[in-house]
mmCIF file of C-alpha atoms in Angstrom:
data_model
loop_
_atom_site.group_PDB
_atom_site.id
_atom_site.type_symbol
_atom_site.label_atom_id
_atom_site.label_comp_id
_atom_site.label_asym_id
_atom_site.label_seq_id
_atom_site.Cartn_x
_atom_site.Cartn_y
_atom_site.Cartn_z
ATOM 1 C CA MET A 1 101.352 132.602 72.686
ATOM 2 C CA LEU A 2 99.265 129.427 72.538
ATOM 3 C CA PHE A 3 100.771 128.216 75.819
ATOM 4 C CA ALA A 4 100.007 131.561 77.443
ATOM 5 C CA ALA A 5 96.407 131.405 76.216
ATOM 6 C CA LEU A 6 95.961 127.866 77.532
ATOM 7 C CA SER A 7 97.484 128.835 80.878
ATOM 8 C CA ALA A 8 95.134 131.806 81.143
ATOM 9 C CA ALA A 9 92.126 129.627 80.334
ATOM 10 C CA HIS A 10 93.174 127.109 82.987
ATOM 11 C CA ALA A 11 93.614 129.872 85.564
ATOM 12 C CA GLN A 12 90.067 131.079 84.869
ATOM 13 C CA THR A 13 88.633 127.647 85.583
ATOM 14 C CA SER A 14 90.925 126.552 88.408
ATOM 15 C CA THR A 15 89.426 124.889 91.471
ATOM 16 C CA LEU A 16 90.679 127.700 93.704
ATOM 17 C CA ASP A 17 89.001 130.341 91.539
ATOM 18 C CA THR A 18 85.784 128.318 91.428
ATOM 19 C CA ILE A 19 85.727 127.998 95.214
ATOM 20 C CA ARG A 20 86.327 131.700 95.710
ATOM 21 C CA ALA A 21 83.616 132.620 93.213
ATOM 22 C CA ARG A 22 81.212 130.285 95.019
ATOM 23 C CA GLY A 23 82.163 131.779 98.386
ATOM 24 C CA VAL A 24 82.334 128.477 100.220
ATOM 25 C CA LEU A 25 84.497 125.341 100.313
ATOM 26 C CA ASN A 26 82.643 122.076 99.700
ATOM 27 C CA CYS A 27 84.478 119.611 101.927
ATOM 28 C CA GLY A 28 83.773 115.882 101.983
ATOM 29 C CA ILE A 29 83.976 114.294 105.424
ATOM 30 C CA GLY A 30 83.341 110.792 106.706
ATOM 31 C CA GLU A 31 80.021 109.616 108.064
ATOM 32 C CA ALA A 32 79.450 110.043 111.792
ATOM 33 C CA GLN A 33 82.454 108.686 113.681
ATOM 34 C CA ALA A 34 83.691 109.926 117.029
ATOM 35 C CA GLY A 35 87.005 111.734 116.758
ATOM 36 C CA PHE A 36 86.710 112.386 113.033
ATOM 37 C CA SER A 37 83.267 113.775 112.206
ATOM 38 C CA GLN A 38 80.372 113.994 114.620
ATOM 39 C CA THR A 39 77.543 116.382 115.400
ATOM 40 C CA GLY A 40 77.048 117.549 118.965
ATOM 41 C CA ALA A 41 74.975 120.115 120.786
ATOM 42 C CA ALA A 42 73.341 122.780 118.608
ATOM 43 C CA ASP A 43 74.333 120.712 115.546
ATOM 44 C CA VAL A 44 77.975 121.787 115.915
ATOM 45 C CA ARG A 45 80.333 119.527 113.969
ATOM 46 C CA THR A 46 83.621 118.435 115.521
ATOM 47 C CA GLY A 47 86.403 116.015 114.666
ATOM 48 C CA MET A 48 89.688 115.749 112.825
ATOM 49 C CA ASP A 49 87.992 115.766 109.401
ATOM 50 C CA VAL A 50 86.053 118.880 110.377
ATOM 51 C CA ASP A 51 89.134 120.696 111.670
ATOM 52 C CA PHE A 52 91.042 119.983 108.468
ATOM 53 C CA CYS A 53 88.156 121.419 106.424
ATOM 54 C CA LYS A 54 88.200 124.517 108.633
ATOM 55 C CA ALA A 55 91.971 124.872 108.190
ATOM 56 C CA LEU A 56 91.545 124.736 104.420
ATOM 57 C CA ALA A 57 88.760 127.328 104.522
ATOM 58 C CA LEU A 58 90.998 129.582 106.605
ATOM 59 C CA ALA A 59 93.782 129.282 104.032
ATOM 60 C CA VAL A 60 91.432 130.189 101.175
ATOM 61 C CA PHE A 61 89.010 132.668 102.763
ATOM 62 C CA GLY A 62 90.590 133.693 106.059
ATOM 63 C CA THR A 63 87.613 132.334 108.000
ATOM 64 C CA ALA A 64 86.699 128.871 109.261
ATOM 65 C CA ASP A 65 83.016 129.494 108.584
ATOM 66 C CA ALA A 66 83.258 129.443 104.776
ATOM 67 C CA VAL A 67 82.874 125.674 104.504
ATOM 68 C CA LYS A 68 79.996 123.340 103.693
ATOM 69 C CA PHE A 69 80.380 119.817 105.046
ATOM 70 C CA TRP A 70 79.354 116.831 102.942
ATOM 71 C CA PRO A 71 79.123 113.592 105.008
ATOM 72 C CA LEU A 72 79.946 110.758 102.608
ATOM 73 C CA GLY A 73 80.010 106.986 102.898
ATOM 74 C CA PRO A 74 82.764 104.729 101.502
ATOM 75 C CA ASN A 75 80.799 104.043 98.309
ATOM 76 C CA ASP A 76 80.047 107.698 97.628
ATOM 77 C CA ARG A 77 83.132 109.748 98.491
ATOM 78 C CA PHE A 78 85.180 109.312 95.314
ATOM 79 C CA LYS A 79 82.076 109.593 93.137
ATOM 80 C CA ALA A 80 81.262 112.919 94.792
ATOM 81 C CA LEU A 81 84.832 114.109 94.288
ATOM 82 C CA SER A 82 84.900 113.085 90.620
ATOM 83 C CA ALA A 83 81.518 114.695 89.957
ATOM 84 C CA GLY A 84 82.680 117.990 91.456
ATOM 85 C CA ASP A 85 80.152 117.895 94.304
ATOM 86 C CA VAL A 86 83.028 118.361 96.729
ATOM 87 C CA ASP A 87 86.344 120.156 96.256
ATOM 88 C CA VAL A 88 88.294 117.896 98.588
ATOM 89 C CA LEU A 89 87.866 114.798 100.699
ATOM 90 C CA ALA A 90 89.242 115.579 104.157
ATOM 91 C CA ARG A 91 89.921 111.883 104.710
ATOM 92 C CA GLY A 92 89.514 110.049 101.445
ATOM 93 C CA GLY A 93 89.965 106.549 102.799
ATOM 94 C CA ALA A 94 93.271 104.720 102.833
ATOM 95 C CA TRP A 95 95.847 105.946 100.311
ATOM 96 C CA THR A 96 96.419 103.080 97.883
ATOM 97 C CA LEU A 97 97.819 102.708 94.386
ATOM 98 C CA THR A 98 94.384 101.970 92.935
ATOM 99 C CA ARG A 99 92.765 105.037 94.482
ATOM 100 C CA ASP A 100 95.706 107.176 93.401
ATOM 101 C CA THR A 101 95.504 106.011 89.781
ATOM 102 C CA GLU A 102 92.055 104.661 88.869
ATOM 103 C CA PHE A 103 89.695 106.761 90.992
ATOM 104 C CA GLY A 104 90.649 110.104 89.460
ATOM 105 C CA ALA A 105 91.927 111.229 92.852
ATOM 106 C CA ARG A 106 95.274 112.445 94.107
ATOM 107 C CA PHE A 107 96.225 112.177 97.769
ATOM 108 C CA ALA A 108 97.902 115.248 99.242
ATOM 109 C CA GLY A 109 99.451 113.500 102.248
ATOM 110 C CA VAL A 110 98.600 111.597 105.404
ATOM 111 C CA LEU A 111 96.306 113.138 108.016
ATOM 112 C CA PHE A 112 96.067 110.021 110.194
ATOM 113 C CA TYR A 113 98.050 106.782 110.224
ATOM 114 C CA ASP A 114 95.537 104.035 110.922
ATOM 115 C CA GLY A 115 95.834 100.272 110.703
ATOM 116 C CA GLN A 116 94.724 96.997 112.230
ATOM 117 C CA GLY A 117 95.461 96.828 115.928
ATOM 118 C CA PHE A 118 94.383 94.981 119.073
ATOM 119 C CA LEU A 119 92.351 95.869 122.158
ATOM 120 C CA THR A 120 92.720 93.793 125.318
ATOM 121 C CA ARG A 121 91.981 93.964 129.017
ATOM 122 C CA ARG A 122 94.604 95.646 131.148
ATOM 123 C CA GLY A 123 94.361 92.720 133.543
ATOM 124 C CA ASN A 124 95.730 90.345 130.885
ATOM 125 C CA ALA A 125 99.140 91.946 131.434
ATOM 126 C CA VAL A 126 99.888 91.965 127.696
ATOM 127 C CA ALA A 127 102.084 94.800 126.430
ATOM 128 C CA SER A 128 102.766 93.709 122.846
ATOM 129 C CA VAL A 129 101.145 91.867 119.969
ATOM 130 C CA LEU A 130 104.127 89.528 120.073
ATOM 131 C CA GLU A 131 102.867 88.287 123.441
ATOM 132 C CA LEU A 132 99.569 87.059 121.974
ATOM 133 C CA SER A 133 100.643 83.573 120.882
ATOM 134 C CA GLY A 134 97.819 81.185 121.755
ATOM 135 C CA ALA A 135 95.300 83.987 122.266
ATOM 136 C CA SER A 136 91.675 83.907 121.203
ATOM 137 C CA ILE A 137 90.960 86.827 118.857
ATOM 138 C CA CYS A 138 87.582 88.389 118.085
ATOM 139 C CA ALA A 139 87.755 89.320 114.393
ATOM 140 C CA LEU A 140 85.502 90.154 111.478
ATOM 141 C CA PRO A 141 85.878 88.219 108.211
ATOM 142 C CA GLY A 142 87.994 89.887 105.543
ATOM 143 C CA ALA A 143 91.180 91.864 105.049
ATOM 144 C CA MET A 144 90.979 94.012 108.204
ATOM 145 C CA GLY A 145 90.002 91.042 110.379
ATOM 146 C CA GLU A 146 90.744 87.362 109.962
ATOM 147 C CA GLN A 147 92.992 87.842 106.917
ATOM 148 C CA GLY A 148 95.242 90.382 108.643
ATOM 149 C CA VAL A 149 95.530 88.138 111.706
ATOM 150 C CA ALA A 150 96.330 85.075 109.585
ATOM 151 C CA GLU A 151 99.093 86.853 107.666
ATOM 152 C CA PHE A 152 100.742 88.433 110.704
ATOM 153 C CA PHE A 153 100.488 85.486 113.085
ATOM 154 C CA GLY A 154 101.532 83.098 110.328
ATOM 155 C CA ALA A 155 104.652 85.149 109.588
ATOM 156 C CA GLN A 156 105.499 85.203 113.298
ATOM 157 C CA ARG A 157 104.680 81.477 113.664
ATOM 158 C CA MET A 158 102.310 82.292 116.496
ATOM 159 C CA ARG A 159 99.259 80.218 117.412
ATOM 160 C CA TYR A 160 95.821 81.818 117.702
ATOM 161 C CA GLN A 161 92.117 81.047 117.734
ATOM 162 C CA ILE A 162 89.590 83.146 115.848
ATOM 163 C CA VAL A 163 86.220 84.022 117.381
ATOM 164 C CA ALA A 164 84.324 85.330 114.357
ATOM 165 C CA GLN A 165 81.146 87.387 114.060
ATOM 166 C CA GLU A 166 79.559 88.931 110.969
ATOM 167 C CA SER A 167 78.854 92.333 112.538
ATOM 168 C CA TRP A 168 81.056 94.676 114.572
ATOM 169 C CA ASP A 169 78.409 95.104 117.280
ATOM 170 C CA ASP A 170 78.202 91.338 117.775
ATOM 171 C CA LEU A 171 81.974 91.143 117.855
ATOM 172 C CA VAL A 172 82.187 93.807 120.553
ATOM 173 C CA GLN A 173 79.565 91.976 122.601
ATOM 174 C CA ALA A 174 81.601 88.782 122.356
ATOM 175 C CA TYR A 175 84.711 90.619 123.558
ATOM 176 C CA ALA A 176 82.819 92.319 126.402
ATOM 177 C CA ALA A 177 81.438 88.931 127.479
ATOM 178 C CA GLY A 178 84.961 87.507 127.709
ATOM 179 C CA SER A 179 84.644 85.184 124.713
ATOM 180 C CA CYS A 180 88.080 86.252 123.437
ATOM 181 C CA THR A 181 91.353 87.643 124.781
ATOM 182 C CA VAL A 182 91.615 90.478 122.275
ATOM 183 C CA LEU A 183 89.476 92.408 119.812
ATOM 184 C CA THR A 184 91.030 93.369 116.481
ATOM 185 C CA GLY A 185 90.122 96.107 113.987
ATOM 186 C CA ASP A 186 91.224 99.547 112.838
ATOM 187 C CA VAL A 187 92.828 101.394 115.745
ATOM 188 C CA SER A 188 90.512 104.368 115.179
ATOM 189 C CA LEU A 189 87.510 102.050 115.571
ATOM 190 C CA LEU A 190 89.037 100.316 118.597
ATOM 191 C CA ALA A 191 89.446 103.683 120.330
ATOM 192 C CA VAL A 192 85.757 104.491 119.791
ATOM 193 C CA THR A 193 84.772 101.014 120.987
ATOM 194 C CA ARG A 194 86.893 101.292 124.144
ATOM 195 C CA SER A 195 85.301 104.634 125.018
ATOM 196 C CA LYS A 196 81.869 102.933 125.051
ATOM 197 C CA LEU A 197 82.814 99.958 127.219
ATOM 198 C CA LYS A 198 81.641 99.869 130.835
ATOM 199 C CA THR A 199 85.051 100.834 132.228
ATOM 200 C CA PRO A 200 87.257 102.151 129.379
ATOM 201 C CA ALA A 201 90.335 102.471 131.604
ATOM 202 C CA ASP A 202 90.329 98.689 132.085
ATOM 203 C CA HIS A 203 91.208 98.182 128.413
ATOM 204 C CA ILE A 204 94.336 99.062 126.435
ATOM 205 C CA ILE A 205 95.177 99.291 122.757
ATOM 206 C CA LEU A 206 98.454 97.531 122.055
ATOM 207 C CA PRO A 207 101.094 99.761 120.416
ATOM 208 C CA GLU A 208 101.712 97.790 117.228
ATOM 209 C CA LEU A 209 99.796 97.884 113.955
ATOM 210 C CA ILE A 210 99.811 94.816 111.704
ATOM 211 C CA THR A 211 98.537 96.592 108.568
ATOM 212 C CA LYS A 212 99.078 100.024 107.007
ATOM 213 C CA GLU A 213 96.083 102.299 106.447
ATOM 214 C CA PRO A 214 97.342 105.856 105.748
ATOM 215 C CA LEU A 215 94.315 108.176 105.647
ATOM 216 C CA GLY A 216 94.579 111.598 104.094
ATOM 217 C CA PRO A 217 92.951 114.377 102.059
ATOM 218 C CA ALA A 218 92.318 113.760 98.371
ATOM 219 C CA VAL A 219 91.538 116.060 95.446
ATOM 220 C CA ARG A 220 90.687 115.554 91.790
ATOM 221 C CA GLN A 221 93.590 115.038 89.436
ATOM 222 C CA GLY A 222 94.523 117.751 86.962
ATOM 223 C CA ASP A 223 94.762 120.881 89.113
ATOM 224 C CA PRO A 224 98.270 121.189 90.587
ATOM 225 C CA GLN A 225 97.550 124.562 92.205
ATOM 226 C CA TRP A 226 94.625 123.242 94.270
ATOM 227 C CA PHE A 227 96.577 120.093 95.075
ATOM 228 C CA GLY A 228 99.339 122.358 96.396
ATOM 229 C CA VAL A 229 96.920 124.355 98.559
ATOM 230 C CA VAL A 230 95.567 121.176 100.158
ATOM 231 C CA ARG A 231 99.003 119.597 100.602
ATOM 232 C CA TRP A 232 100.546 122.687 102.170
ATOM 233 C CA THR A 233 97.577 123.223 104.469
ATOM 234 C CA LEU A 234 98.295 119.775 105.875
ATOM 235 C CA MET A 235 102.012 120.554 106.038
ATOM 236 C CA ALA A 236 101.286 123.835 107.844
ATOM 237 C CA LEU A 237 99.511 121.990 110.653
ATOM 238 C CA ILE A 238 102.522 119.705 111.133
ATOM 239 C CA GLU A 239 105.138 122.432 110.679
ATOM 240 C CA ALA A 240 103.410 124.578 113.304
ATOM 241 C CA GLU A 241 103.770 121.778 115.856
ATOM 242 C CA GLU A 242 107.407 121.280 114.891
ATOM 243 C CA LEU A 243 108.035 124.998 115.426
ATOM 244 C CA GLY A 244 106.184 125.004 118.757
ATOM 245 C CA LEU A 245 103.471 127.337 117.455
ATOM 246 C CA THR A 246 100.049 126.899 119.042
ATOM 247 C CA SER A 247 96.707 128.661 118.916
ATOM 248 C CA GLU A 248 97.557 130.223 122.296
ATOM 249 C CA ASN A 249 101.089 131.496 121.581
ATOM 250 C CA VAL A 250 101.064 132.258 117.851
ATOM 251 C CA ASP A 251 100.290 135.951 118.373
ATOM 252 C CA ALA A 252 103.209 136.351 120.775
ATOM 253 C CA GLN A 253 105.450 134.444 118.366
ATOM 254 C CA ARG A 254 104.948 137.145 115.735
ATOM 255 C CA ALA A 255 107.666 139.003 117.654
ATOM 256 C CA ALA A 256 110.066 136.045 117.413
ATOM 257 C CA THR A 257 113.446 136.481 115.731
ATOM 258 C CA GLN A 258 113.789 132.854 114.607
ATOM 259 C CA PRO A 259 113.879 132.957 110.772
ATOM 260 C CA SER A 260 111.874 129.737 110.339
ATOM 261 C CA VAL A 261 109.065 131.087 112.529
ATOM 262 C CA ARG A 262 108.966 134.472 110.806
ATOM 263 C CA ARG A 263 109.021 132.817 107.392
ATOM 264 C CA PHE A 264 106.161 130.481 108.358
ATOM 265 C CA LEU A 265 104.039 133.348 109.684
ATOM 266 C CA GLY A 266 104.569 135.394 106.533
ATOM 267 C CA LEU A 267 106.545 138.125 108.296
ATOM 268 C CA GLU A 268 109.724 137.882 106.212
ATOM 269 C CA ALA A 269 108.578 135.886 103.201
ATOM 270 C CA ASN A 270 105.396 135.537 101.178
ATOM 271 C CA LEU A 271 105.189 131.771 100.856
ATOM 272 C CA GLY A 272 101.476 131.947 100.131
ATOM 273 C CA GLN A 273 101.934 133.844 96.880
ATOM 274 C CA ALA A 274 102.998 130.784 94.883
ATOM 275 C CA LEU A 275 99.898 128.958 96.126
ATOM 276 C CA GLY A 276 97.523 131.810 95.394
ATOM 277 C CA LEU A 277 96.991 132.369 99.115
ATOM 278 C CA PRO A 278 97.383 135.464 101.312
ATOM 279 C CA ARG A 279 100.655 136.158 103.070
ATOM 280 C CA ASP A 280 99.332 135.227 106.532
ATOM 281 C CA TRP A 281 97.462 132.042 105.549
ATOM 282 C CA ALA A 282 99.499 129.771 107.842
ATOM 283 C CA TYR A 283 99.136 132.166 110.775
ATOM 284 C CA LEU A 284 95.343 132.187 110.350
ATOM 285 C CA ILE A 285 95.226 128.379 110.384
ATOM 286 C CA VAL A 286 97.235 128.061 113.600
ATOM 287 C CA LYS A 287 95.424 130.934 115.320
ATOM 288 C CA ASN A 288 91.979 129.470 114.662
ATOM 289 C CA VAL A 289 92.336 125.654 114.650
ATOM 290 C CA GLY A 290 95.763 125.107 116.194
ATOM 291 C CA ASN A 291 98.612 122.856 115.118
ATOM 292 C CA TYR A 292 98.389 119.150 114.289
ATOM 293 C CA GLY A 293 99.053 118.113 117.887
ATOM 294 C CA GLU A 294 96.264 120.334 119.194
ATOM 295 C CA ILE A 295 93.830 118.908 116.635
ATOM 296 C CA PHE A 296 94.833 115.337 117.501
ATOM 297 C CA ASP A 297 94.649 115.853 121.262
ATOM 298 C CA ARG A 298 91.189 117.420 121.342
ATOM 299 C CA ASN A 299 89.613 114.981 118.883
ATOM 300 C CA LEU A 300 91.433 111.681 119.417
ATOM 301 C CA GLY A 301 94.022 112.055 122.162
ATOM 302 C CA ALA A 302 94.367 112.954 125.815
ATOM 303 C CA LYS A 303 91.728 115.722 125.785
ATOM 304 C CA SER A 304 89.110 113.553 124.072
ATOM 305 C CA ASP A 305 86.966 110.646 125.211
ATOM 306 C CA LEU A 306 88.969 108.293 122.983
ATOM 307 C CA LYS A 307 92.319 108.759 124.785
ATOM 308 C CA LEU A 308 94.222 107.402 121.762
ATOM 309 C CA ALA A 309 98.015 107.481 121.984
ATOM 310 C CA ARG A 310 99.803 109.478 119.280
ATOM 311 C CA GLY A 311 101.859 106.484 118.140
ATOM 312 C CA LEU A 312 102.736 106.777 114.461
ATOM 313 C CA ASN A 313 100.881 110.089 114.376
ATOM 314 C CA ASN A 314 103.475 111.725 116.602
ATOM 315 C CA LEU A 315 106.167 113.983 115.205
ATOM 316 C CA TRP A 316 109.184 112.323 113.627
ATOM 317 C CA THR A 317 111.325 113.774 116.433
ATOM 318 C CA LYS A 318 109.202 111.857 118.956
ATOM 319 C CA GLY A 319 109.159 108.441 117.292
ATOM 320 C CA GLY A 320 106.242 109.052 114.918
ATOM 321 C CA LEU A 321 105.901 109.559 111.171
ATOM 322 C CA MET A 322 104.558 113.126 111.034
ATOM 323 C CA TYR A 323 107.085 115.200 109.103
ATOM 324 C CA ALA A 324 106.574 118.544 107.386
ATOM 325 C CA VAL A 325 108.383 119.341 104.152
ATOM 326 C CA PRO A 326 110.543 122.462 104.783
ATOM 327 C CA PHE A 327 108.801 125.833 104.453
ATOM 328 C CA ARG A 328 111.324 127.707 102.350
#
């Protein structure tokens, strides 16, 4: 009886119930960054962070409009999450042991695999980081700059010369002026930088990463139901791409006979019930924001200004790391 009473009390104060009573999802997003969270014409927000927030709102409310965006800087995001100002961080920084244990947060998965990479001129005829021995490298001080280069090049016994600057803008200017062979930094930042260069097509991002920076949604610890909703919203985006379901064909696919498709769309199983979500929650996500590949392409990939290759963010069947846990 005591256990039942405690369970009932928890249910009354669950994050999902609180969000529904409020009528809006408070979603923490990154500060302005092309491809992830930016404000365009008529103050319309776009980006991967924004689309994930919309997907989560669709799962909970059935509409992408029931979300309030909270732009947060690196020093504020986990404080806002812990204080209850936001219900979820769409991209809570890199998933690390410290953040997963000491910050009161729990990461639901990986939305974007980032890491330290290299940008170089196409005319240098370099196709791999392993071809950079002896190169001059524009790098910031610290872990995602000089330190990452030192560890990787040292392990490979490759020579290099650092061209250091204290600010990213100064570093980009040095690269643009030809003071170094390559520019190093997070691949997401390199893609934005390339898009702003005089002739973006003259520059390429090399395929390898020399550090691991898995970025994903984070929630407060202590509410397994809400954690499940966030995790399975992410999984739904990936699973939809694996199943070939898109925003354009998902309505037609409701007539499909494939069991995995019908199960995912809620036609022959109610997978949302265990999460406290409606039967068609996954269908609503795909119909309104698309699958993971669609979100990537329009914000970061071929259909965006950044033209970032999928790389590790491709499906596992195509050489990437994106893999949905089975929907059954």
